[in-house]
Coordinates of C-alpha atoms in Angstrom, one line a residue:
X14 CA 1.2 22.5 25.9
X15 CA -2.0 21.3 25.2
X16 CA -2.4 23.2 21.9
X17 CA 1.5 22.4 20.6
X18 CA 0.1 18.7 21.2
X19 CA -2.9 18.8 19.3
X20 CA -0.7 20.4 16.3
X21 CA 1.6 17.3 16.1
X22 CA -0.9 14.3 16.8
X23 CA -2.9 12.9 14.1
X24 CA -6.4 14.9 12.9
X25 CA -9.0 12.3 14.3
X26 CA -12.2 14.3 12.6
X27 CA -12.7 11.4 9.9
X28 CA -13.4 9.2 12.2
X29 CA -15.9 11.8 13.9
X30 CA -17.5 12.4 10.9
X31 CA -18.1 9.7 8.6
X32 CA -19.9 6.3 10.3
X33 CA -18.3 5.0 6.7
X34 CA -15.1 5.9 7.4
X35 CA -15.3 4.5 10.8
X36 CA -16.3 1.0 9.7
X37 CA -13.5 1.1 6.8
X38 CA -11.0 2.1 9.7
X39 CA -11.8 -1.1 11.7
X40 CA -12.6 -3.8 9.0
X41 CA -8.6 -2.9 7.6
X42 CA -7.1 -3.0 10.4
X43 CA -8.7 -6.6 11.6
X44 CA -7.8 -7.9 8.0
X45 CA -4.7 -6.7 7.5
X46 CA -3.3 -8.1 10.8
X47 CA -4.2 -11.4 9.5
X48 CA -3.3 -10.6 6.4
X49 CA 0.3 -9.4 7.4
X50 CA 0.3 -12.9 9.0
X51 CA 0.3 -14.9 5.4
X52 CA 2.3 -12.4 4.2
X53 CA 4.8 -13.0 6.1
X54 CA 4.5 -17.2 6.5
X55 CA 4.3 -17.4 2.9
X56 CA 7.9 -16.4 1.7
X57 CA 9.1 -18.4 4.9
X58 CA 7.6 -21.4 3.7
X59 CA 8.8 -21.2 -0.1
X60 CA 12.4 -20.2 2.5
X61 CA 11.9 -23.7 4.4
X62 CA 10.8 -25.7 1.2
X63 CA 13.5 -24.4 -1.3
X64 CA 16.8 -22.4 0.6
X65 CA 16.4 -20.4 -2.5
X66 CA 16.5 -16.5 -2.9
X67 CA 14.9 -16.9 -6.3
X68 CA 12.4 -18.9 -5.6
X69 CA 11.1 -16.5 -2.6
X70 CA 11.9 -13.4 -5.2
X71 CA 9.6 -15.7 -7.6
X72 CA 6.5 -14.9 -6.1
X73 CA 7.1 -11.2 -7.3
X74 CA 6.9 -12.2 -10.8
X75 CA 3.9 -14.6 -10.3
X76 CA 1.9 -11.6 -8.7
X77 CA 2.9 -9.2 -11.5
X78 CA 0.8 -10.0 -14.0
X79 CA -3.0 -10.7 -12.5
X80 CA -2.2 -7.4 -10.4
X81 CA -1.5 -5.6 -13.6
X82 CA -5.0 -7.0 -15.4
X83 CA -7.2 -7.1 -12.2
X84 CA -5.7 -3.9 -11.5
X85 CA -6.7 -2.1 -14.4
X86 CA -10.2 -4.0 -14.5
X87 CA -10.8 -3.3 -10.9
X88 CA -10.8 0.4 -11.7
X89 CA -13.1 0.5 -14.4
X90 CA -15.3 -2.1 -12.3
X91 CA -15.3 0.6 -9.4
X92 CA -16.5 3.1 -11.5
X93 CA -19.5 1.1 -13.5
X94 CA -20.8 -1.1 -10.2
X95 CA -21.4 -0.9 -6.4
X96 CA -18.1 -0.4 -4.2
X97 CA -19.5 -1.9 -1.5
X98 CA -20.1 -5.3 -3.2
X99 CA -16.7 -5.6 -4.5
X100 CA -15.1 -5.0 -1.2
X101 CA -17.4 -7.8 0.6
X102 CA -16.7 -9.9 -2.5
X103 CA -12.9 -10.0 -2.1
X104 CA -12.7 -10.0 1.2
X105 CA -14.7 -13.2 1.1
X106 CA -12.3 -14.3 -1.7
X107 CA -9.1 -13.9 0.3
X108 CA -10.8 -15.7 2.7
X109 CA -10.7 -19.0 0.6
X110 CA -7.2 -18.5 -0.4
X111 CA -6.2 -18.4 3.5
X112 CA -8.1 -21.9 3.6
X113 CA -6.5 -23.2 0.8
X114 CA -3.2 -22.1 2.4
X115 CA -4.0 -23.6 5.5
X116 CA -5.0 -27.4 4.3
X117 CA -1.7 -27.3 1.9
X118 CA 0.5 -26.7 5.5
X119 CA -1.3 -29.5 7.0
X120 CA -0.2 -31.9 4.3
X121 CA 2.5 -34.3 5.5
X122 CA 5.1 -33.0 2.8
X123 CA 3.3 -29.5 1.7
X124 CA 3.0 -28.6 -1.9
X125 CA 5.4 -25.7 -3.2
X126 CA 3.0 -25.4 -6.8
X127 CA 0.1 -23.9 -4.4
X128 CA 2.1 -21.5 -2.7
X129 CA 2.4 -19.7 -6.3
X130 CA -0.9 -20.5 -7.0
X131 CA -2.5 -18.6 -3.9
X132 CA 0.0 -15.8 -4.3
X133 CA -0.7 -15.3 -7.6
X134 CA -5.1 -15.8 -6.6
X135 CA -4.6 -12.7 -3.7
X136 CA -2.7 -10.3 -6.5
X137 CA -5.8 -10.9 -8.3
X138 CA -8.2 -10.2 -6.0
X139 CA -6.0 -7.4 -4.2
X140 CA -5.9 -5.9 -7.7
X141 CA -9.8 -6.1 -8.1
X142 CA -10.4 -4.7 -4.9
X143 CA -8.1 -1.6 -3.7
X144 CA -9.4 0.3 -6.6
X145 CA -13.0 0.4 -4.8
X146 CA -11.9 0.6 -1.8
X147 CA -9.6 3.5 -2.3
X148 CA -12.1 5.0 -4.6
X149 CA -14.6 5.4 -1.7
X150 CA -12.4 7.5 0.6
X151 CA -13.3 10.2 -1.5
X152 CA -16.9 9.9 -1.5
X153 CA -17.2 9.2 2.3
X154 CA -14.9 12.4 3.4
X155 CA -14.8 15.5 3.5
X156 CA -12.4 16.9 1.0
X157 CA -10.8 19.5 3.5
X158 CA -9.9 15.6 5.8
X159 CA -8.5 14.1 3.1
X160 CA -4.6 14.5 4.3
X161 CA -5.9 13.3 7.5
X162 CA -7.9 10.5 6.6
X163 CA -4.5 9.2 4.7
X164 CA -2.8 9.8 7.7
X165 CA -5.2 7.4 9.9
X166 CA -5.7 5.3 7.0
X167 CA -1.3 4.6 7.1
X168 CA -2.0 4.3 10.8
X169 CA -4.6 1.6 11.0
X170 CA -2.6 -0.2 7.9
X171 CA 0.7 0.7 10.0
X172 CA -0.2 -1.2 12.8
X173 CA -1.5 -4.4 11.2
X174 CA 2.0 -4.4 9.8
X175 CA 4.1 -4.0 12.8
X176 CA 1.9 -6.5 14.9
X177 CA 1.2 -9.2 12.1
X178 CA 4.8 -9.5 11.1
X179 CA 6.9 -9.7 14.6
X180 CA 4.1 -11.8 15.5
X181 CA 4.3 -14.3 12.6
X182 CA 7.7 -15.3 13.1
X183 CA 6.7 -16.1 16.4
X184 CA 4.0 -18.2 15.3
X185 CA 5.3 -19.8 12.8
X186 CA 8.8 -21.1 14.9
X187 CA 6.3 -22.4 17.7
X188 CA 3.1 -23.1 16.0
X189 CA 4.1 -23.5 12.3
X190 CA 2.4 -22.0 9.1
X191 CA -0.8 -23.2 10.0
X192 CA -1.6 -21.1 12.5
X193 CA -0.6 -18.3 10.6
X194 CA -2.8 -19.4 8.2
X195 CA -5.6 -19.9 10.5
X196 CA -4.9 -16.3 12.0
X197 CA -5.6 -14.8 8.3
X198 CA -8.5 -16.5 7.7
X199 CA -10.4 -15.5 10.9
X200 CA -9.5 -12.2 10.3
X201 CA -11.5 -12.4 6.8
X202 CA -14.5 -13.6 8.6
X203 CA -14.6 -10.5 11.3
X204 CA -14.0 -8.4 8.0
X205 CA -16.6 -9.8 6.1
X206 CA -19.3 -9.1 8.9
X207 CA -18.0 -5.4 9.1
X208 CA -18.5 -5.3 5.3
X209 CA -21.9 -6.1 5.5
X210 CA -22.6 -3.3 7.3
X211 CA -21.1 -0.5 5.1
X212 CA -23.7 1.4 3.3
X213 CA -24.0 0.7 -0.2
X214 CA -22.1 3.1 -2.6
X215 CA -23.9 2.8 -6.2
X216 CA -22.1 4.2 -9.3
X217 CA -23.9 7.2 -11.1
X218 CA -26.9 6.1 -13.2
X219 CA -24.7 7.2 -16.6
X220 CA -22.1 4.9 -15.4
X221 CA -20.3 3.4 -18.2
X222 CA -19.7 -0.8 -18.3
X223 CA -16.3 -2.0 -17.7
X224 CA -14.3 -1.7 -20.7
X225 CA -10.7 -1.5 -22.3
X226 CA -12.0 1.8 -23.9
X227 CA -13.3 3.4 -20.7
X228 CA -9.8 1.7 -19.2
X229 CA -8.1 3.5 -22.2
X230 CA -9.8 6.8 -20.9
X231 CA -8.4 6.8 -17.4
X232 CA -5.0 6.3 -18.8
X233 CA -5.5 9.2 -21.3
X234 CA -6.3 11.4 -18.0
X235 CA -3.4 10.4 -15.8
X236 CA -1.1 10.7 -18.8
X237 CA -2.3 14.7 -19.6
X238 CA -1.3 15.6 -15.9
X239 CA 2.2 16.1 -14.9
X240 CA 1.6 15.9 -11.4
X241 CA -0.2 12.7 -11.5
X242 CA 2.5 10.9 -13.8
X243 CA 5.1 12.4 -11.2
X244 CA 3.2 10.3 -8.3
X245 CA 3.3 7.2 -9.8
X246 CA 6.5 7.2 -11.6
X247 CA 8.3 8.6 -8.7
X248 CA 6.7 5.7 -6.5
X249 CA 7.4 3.0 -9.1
X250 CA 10.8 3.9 -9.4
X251 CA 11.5 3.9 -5.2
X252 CA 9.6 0.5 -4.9
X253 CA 11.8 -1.2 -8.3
X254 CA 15.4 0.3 -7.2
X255 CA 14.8 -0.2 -2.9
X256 CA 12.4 -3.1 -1.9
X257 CA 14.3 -5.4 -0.1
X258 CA 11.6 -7.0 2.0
X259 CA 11.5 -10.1 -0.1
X260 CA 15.4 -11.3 0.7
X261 CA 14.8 -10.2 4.4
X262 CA 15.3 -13.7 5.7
X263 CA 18.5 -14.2 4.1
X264 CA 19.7 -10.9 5.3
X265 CA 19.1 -11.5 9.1
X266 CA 21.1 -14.9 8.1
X267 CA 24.2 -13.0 6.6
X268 CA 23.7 -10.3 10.2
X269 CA 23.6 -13.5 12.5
X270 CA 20.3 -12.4 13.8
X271 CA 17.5 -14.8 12.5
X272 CA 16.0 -13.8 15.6
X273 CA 15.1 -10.5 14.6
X274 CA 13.8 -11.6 11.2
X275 CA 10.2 -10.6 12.5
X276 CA 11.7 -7.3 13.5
X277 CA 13.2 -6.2 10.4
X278 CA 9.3 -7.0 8.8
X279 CA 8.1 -4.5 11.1
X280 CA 10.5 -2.0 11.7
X281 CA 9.3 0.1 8.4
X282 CA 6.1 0.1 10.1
X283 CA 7.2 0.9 13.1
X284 CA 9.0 4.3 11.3
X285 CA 5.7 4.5 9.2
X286 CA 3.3 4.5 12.6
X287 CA 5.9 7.3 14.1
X288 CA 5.5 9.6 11.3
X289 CA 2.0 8.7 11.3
X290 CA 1.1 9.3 15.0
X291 CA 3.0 13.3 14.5
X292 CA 1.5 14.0 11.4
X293 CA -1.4 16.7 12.5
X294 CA 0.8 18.9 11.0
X295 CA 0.6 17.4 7.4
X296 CA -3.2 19.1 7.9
X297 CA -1.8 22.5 7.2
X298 CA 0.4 21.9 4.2
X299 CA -0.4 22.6 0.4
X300 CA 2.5 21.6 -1.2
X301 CA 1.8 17.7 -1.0
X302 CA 4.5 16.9 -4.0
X303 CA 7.7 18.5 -1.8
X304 CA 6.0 15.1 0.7
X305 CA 6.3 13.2 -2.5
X306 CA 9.6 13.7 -3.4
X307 CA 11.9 14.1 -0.4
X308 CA 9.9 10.9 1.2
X309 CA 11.0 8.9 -1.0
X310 CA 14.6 10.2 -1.4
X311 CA 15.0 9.4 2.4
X312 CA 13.6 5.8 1.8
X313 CA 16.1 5.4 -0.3
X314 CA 19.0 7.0 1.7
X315 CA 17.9 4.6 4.8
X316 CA 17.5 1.4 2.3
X317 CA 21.0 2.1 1.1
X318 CA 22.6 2.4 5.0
X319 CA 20.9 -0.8 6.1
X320 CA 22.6 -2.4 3.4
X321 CA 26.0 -1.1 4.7
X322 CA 26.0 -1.5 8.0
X323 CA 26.7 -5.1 9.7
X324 CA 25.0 -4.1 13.2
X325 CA 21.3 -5.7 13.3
X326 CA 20.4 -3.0 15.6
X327 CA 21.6 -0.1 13.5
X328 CA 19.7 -2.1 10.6
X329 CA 16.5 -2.0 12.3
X330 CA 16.8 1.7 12.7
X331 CA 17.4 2.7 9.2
X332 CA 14.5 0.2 8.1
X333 CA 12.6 2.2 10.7
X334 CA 13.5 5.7 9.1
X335 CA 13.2 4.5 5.5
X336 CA 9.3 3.3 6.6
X337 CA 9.2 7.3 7.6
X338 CA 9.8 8.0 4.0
X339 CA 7.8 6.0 2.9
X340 CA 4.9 7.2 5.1
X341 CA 5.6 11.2 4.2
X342 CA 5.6 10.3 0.2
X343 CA 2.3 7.8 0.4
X344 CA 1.0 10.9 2.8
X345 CA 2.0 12.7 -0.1
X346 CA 0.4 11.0 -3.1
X347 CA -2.9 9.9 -1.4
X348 CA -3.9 13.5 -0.8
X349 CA -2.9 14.5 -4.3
X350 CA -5.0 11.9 -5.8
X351 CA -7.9 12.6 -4.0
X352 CA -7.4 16.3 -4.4
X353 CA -7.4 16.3 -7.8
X354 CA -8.9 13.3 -10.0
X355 CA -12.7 14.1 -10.6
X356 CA -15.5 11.6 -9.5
X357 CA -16.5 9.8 -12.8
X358 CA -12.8 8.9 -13.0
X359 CA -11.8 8.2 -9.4
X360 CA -12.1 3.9 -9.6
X361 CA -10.3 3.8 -13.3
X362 CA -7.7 6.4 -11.7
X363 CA -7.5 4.2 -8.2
X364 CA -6.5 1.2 -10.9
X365 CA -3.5 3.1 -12.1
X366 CA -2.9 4.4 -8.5
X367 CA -2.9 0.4 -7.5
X368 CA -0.4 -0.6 -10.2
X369 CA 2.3 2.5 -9.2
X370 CA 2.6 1.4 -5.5
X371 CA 1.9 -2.4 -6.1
X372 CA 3.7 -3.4 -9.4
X373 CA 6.6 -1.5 -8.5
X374 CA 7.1 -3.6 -5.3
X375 CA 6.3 -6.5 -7.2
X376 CA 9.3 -6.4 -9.3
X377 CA 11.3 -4.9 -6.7
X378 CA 11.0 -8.6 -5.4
X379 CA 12.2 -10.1 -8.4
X380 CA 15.0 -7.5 -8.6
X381 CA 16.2 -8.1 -4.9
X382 CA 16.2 -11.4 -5.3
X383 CA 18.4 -12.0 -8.3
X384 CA 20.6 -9.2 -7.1
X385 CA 21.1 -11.1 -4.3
X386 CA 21.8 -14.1 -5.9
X387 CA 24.7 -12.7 -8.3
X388 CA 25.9 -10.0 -5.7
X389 CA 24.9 -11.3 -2.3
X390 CA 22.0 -10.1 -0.2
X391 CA 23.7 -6.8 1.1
X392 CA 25.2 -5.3 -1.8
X393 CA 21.7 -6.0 -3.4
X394 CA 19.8 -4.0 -0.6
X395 CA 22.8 -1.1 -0.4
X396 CA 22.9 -0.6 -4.5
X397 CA 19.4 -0.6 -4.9
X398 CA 18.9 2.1 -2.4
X399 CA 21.6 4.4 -4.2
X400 CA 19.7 3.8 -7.3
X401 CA 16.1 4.5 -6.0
X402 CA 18.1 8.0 -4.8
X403 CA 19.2 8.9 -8.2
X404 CA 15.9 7.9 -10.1
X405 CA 13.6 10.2 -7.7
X406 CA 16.4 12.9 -8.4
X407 CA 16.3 12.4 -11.7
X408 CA 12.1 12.5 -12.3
X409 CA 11.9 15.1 -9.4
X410 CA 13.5 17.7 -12.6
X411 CA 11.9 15.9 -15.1
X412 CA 8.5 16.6 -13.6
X413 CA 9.0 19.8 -12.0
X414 CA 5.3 20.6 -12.0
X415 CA 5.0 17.9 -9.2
X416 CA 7.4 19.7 -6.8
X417 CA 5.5 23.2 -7.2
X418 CA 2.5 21.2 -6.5
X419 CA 0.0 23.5 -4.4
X420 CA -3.6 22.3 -3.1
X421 CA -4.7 26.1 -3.6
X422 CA -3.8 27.3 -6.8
X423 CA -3.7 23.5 -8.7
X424 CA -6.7 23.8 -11.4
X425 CA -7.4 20.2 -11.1
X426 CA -7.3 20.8 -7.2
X427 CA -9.7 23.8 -6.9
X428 CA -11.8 22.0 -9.6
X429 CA -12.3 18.7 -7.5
X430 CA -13.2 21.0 -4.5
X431 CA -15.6 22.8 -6.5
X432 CA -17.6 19.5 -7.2
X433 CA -17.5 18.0 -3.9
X434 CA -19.4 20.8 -2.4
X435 CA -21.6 21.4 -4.7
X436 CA -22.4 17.1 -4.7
X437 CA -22.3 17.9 -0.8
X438 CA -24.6 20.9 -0.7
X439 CA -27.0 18.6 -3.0
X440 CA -27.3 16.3 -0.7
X441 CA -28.1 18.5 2.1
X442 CA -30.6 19.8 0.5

C-alpha cells in the first residue's frame, strides 16, 4: 500500500535537494496568496464601478501590450544580469502597485483611470520578472526533478489560487477592496525578505547585454524547433478560444449564485491542486507532448460544458476538471522547456515561454468579454470552449513532432542533459 502511495503522490526530492528551490517554493506561495487577492478585487471593483462586461474584459487589452515588451525584455535581461536581483526588484515593485491600489479604495469616490493604470504597471513587471524566475528552475535542480519540480511548483501556485480567490470575495463583501489590497501588499513584504536570502545567480561572464538582436536570437531558436512552437501555440490557442475567468462575475449572476462567485475563481485550482497532489506518476513518463496536448483538449471539453449547463454545482465541477487540464498540459510544457532549451538561451526562451501562457489569457479576456456582450455570458464561455477543442486538434497534426515528443531520444533533450552534468560535475569538482 505503501509503495502504490508513493507512486501517485507528488516527488518531494526538490525540495530535499535544493535550499534554492526551497526558498523559491515558499516566497511564491506567500506572494501569490496575496496576489490572488488583487487579482480577484480588481475586476470586482472595475464590476462595482462600471456594471460593464467590457470594461472588466478591458483590462485584458491594457495588460497586452507592456506584457508583450517587458516580456520579451525580461528574457534577454535574465540572460545578461543577475536573476536574483530582478526577482527582489519586482517583487518590491508589485509591492508599490498594491499601495497605490490600496490608497485609490480609500478615496471617497475611487478612481476607475488607476485601476488600468496598476493593471497595466503589474503586466509590466510580471513580464520582467517570470522570465528570471522561471529561468532559475533550471539552474537550481536537478534535470532528472524537473517534472517534479513543475509539479510542486503548480502545487504551491495551486494553492495560492484556491485560498486567495474564495477568500477575496469574502473579504471584499465584508471588509471591501481595501483589505484585499492590504492583504497583497503584506504578502510582498514577507516575499521581499525571503528574496533576500536567495543566493545570487550571476549570468556567464560572456553574457551578452540586453538587446532586440540577442531578443531576435531566441526567437530564431524557438521558431527552428517544432516541438517548442507546438508548446506555445498549442497554449496560446486554449488560453484565446477558453478563458472565461474574466466574465466570471456576470456568469454566477446569469446562474443565480453570486454566492459562489469566489468558488468558481478557485475551482480550476482546486482541479489543478488534484492533479497536482497524484502526479508522482508524471516522474516516469517521457512523452511530455501526449500531457501537452490531451490537457488542453480536456480544458476545453470542460470550459465548453460549464457553459452549457445551468446547475452552479455541476459548473463548479467542470471548472474543476478543466483546471486538471490545464495542470496535465502546463505539467507538460514546463518539463519540455527545461528539457530541452540550452543554458545561454534559457531567460530569452523563458520570455517567449511568458508570452504563450500570458498573452494568450490576456486576450482571452478581451474575447470573453465582447462575446459576452453580443452573445451573452454563456454562449461566450460554451463556444469558446468548442473552439479551443478544434484549434488544439488542429495544431496537434500540424505539429506532429510535438505528440511523438520523447525525453530519451529528443536531440535537444539528450543534449541539455549532456550539459547539465557536465556544468554539475564541474562544480563538484
Amino acid at each position: 500500500m505503501t509503495t502504490k502511495l508513493g507512486a501517485i503522490l507528488p516527488d518531494l526530492s526538490p525540495l530535499r535537494s535544493s535550499r534554492e528551490f526551497r526558498l523559491l517554493w515558499v516566497q511564491g506561495l506567500v506572494t501569490n496568496f496575496g496576489s490572488f487577492m488583487a487579482m480577484i478585487a480588481l475586476p470586482l471593483q472595475i464590476k462595482d464601478l462600471t456594471e460593464s462586461p467590457l470594461a472588466v474584459g478591458a483590462m485584458g487589452a491594457v495588460e497586452l501590450v507592456p506584457l508583450v515588451i517587458f516580456g520579451l525584455y525580461g528574457g534577454a535581461l535574465a540572460d545578461a544580469v543577475d536573476r536574483r536581483k530582478v526577482i527582489l526588484l519586482t517583487e518590491a515593485g508589485l509591492g508599490v502597485l498594491a499601495a497605490v491600489l490600496l490608497v485609490n479604495s480609500l478615496l471617497p469616490q475611487p478612481l476607475l483611470w488607476p485601476l488600468y493604470v496598476v493593471a497595466a504597471g503589474v503586466s509590466a513587471l510580471a513580464g520582467l520578472q517570470r522570465p528570471a524566475l522561471d529561468s532559475l528552475m533550471a539552474r537550481i535542480v536537478p534535470h532528472a526533478q524537473l517534472t517534479a519540480a513543475a509539479a510542486l511548483n503548480a502545487v504551491r501556485w495551486q494553492l495560492g489560487a484556491i485560498a486567495g480567490p474564495s477568500l477575496a470575495g469574502l473579504v471584499v463583501a465584508y471588509a471591501g477592496h481595501g483589505t484585499a489590497y492590504g492583504v497583497t501588499i503584506l504578502g510582498f513584504a514577507v516575499s521581499v525578505l525571503l528574496c533576500l536570502r536567495l543566493s545570487p545567480a550571476p549570468a556567464a561572464h560572456d553574457a551578452q547585454a540586453p538587446s532586440l538582436r540577442g531578443i531576435v536570437e531566441g526567437a530564431r531558436y524557438a521558431w527552428s524547433r517544432p516541438v517548442l512552437l507546438g508548446t506555445y501555440a498549442i497554449d496560446m490557442a486554449a488560453m484565446f478560444f477558453a478563458f472565461p475567468n474574466t466574465i466570471f462575475p456576470f456568469l454566477a449572476d446569469d446562474l443565480d449564485a453570486e454566492w459562489a462567485l469566489g468558488l468558481m475563481y478557485a475551482a480550476g485550482s482546486v482541479g489543478s491542486v488534484a492533479l497536482s497532489l497524484t502526479s508522482g506518476w508524471t516522474s516516469r513518463v517521457r512523452r511530455h507532448g501526449l500531457f501537452v496536448v490531451f490537457g488542453a483538449a480536456g480544458w476545453g471539453l470542460a470550459i465548453t460544458a460549464a457553459g452549457w449547463f445551468s446547475n452552479i454545482w455541476v459548473v463548479l465541477v467542470c471548472l474543476g476538471l478543466a483546471g486538471a487540464g490545464d495542470m496535465l498540459s502546463g505539467l507538460g510544457r514546463s518539463t519540455i522547456w527545461n528539457q530541452t532549451i540550452p543554458e545561454e538561451l534559457r531567460g530569452r526562451l523563458a520570455g517567449i515561454e511568458v508570452l504563450s501562457y500570458s498573452v494568450g489569457p490576456q486576450l482571452g479576456q478581451i474575447r470573453a468579454g465582447v462575446m459576452a456582450g453580443w452573445t451573452g455570458t454563456r454562449p461566450a464561455v460554451w463556444s469558446g470552449g468548442l473552439a479551443c477543442v478544434a484549434s488544439v486538434g488542429l495544431l496537434a497534426a500540424v505539429l506532429p513532432r510535438l505528440v511523438t515528443y520523447d525525453s530519451e531520444t529528443d536531440e535537444d533533450a539528450l543534449r541539455r542533459r549532456a550539459q547539465k552534468e557536465a556544468a554539475t560535475a564541474t562544480t563538484t569538482a
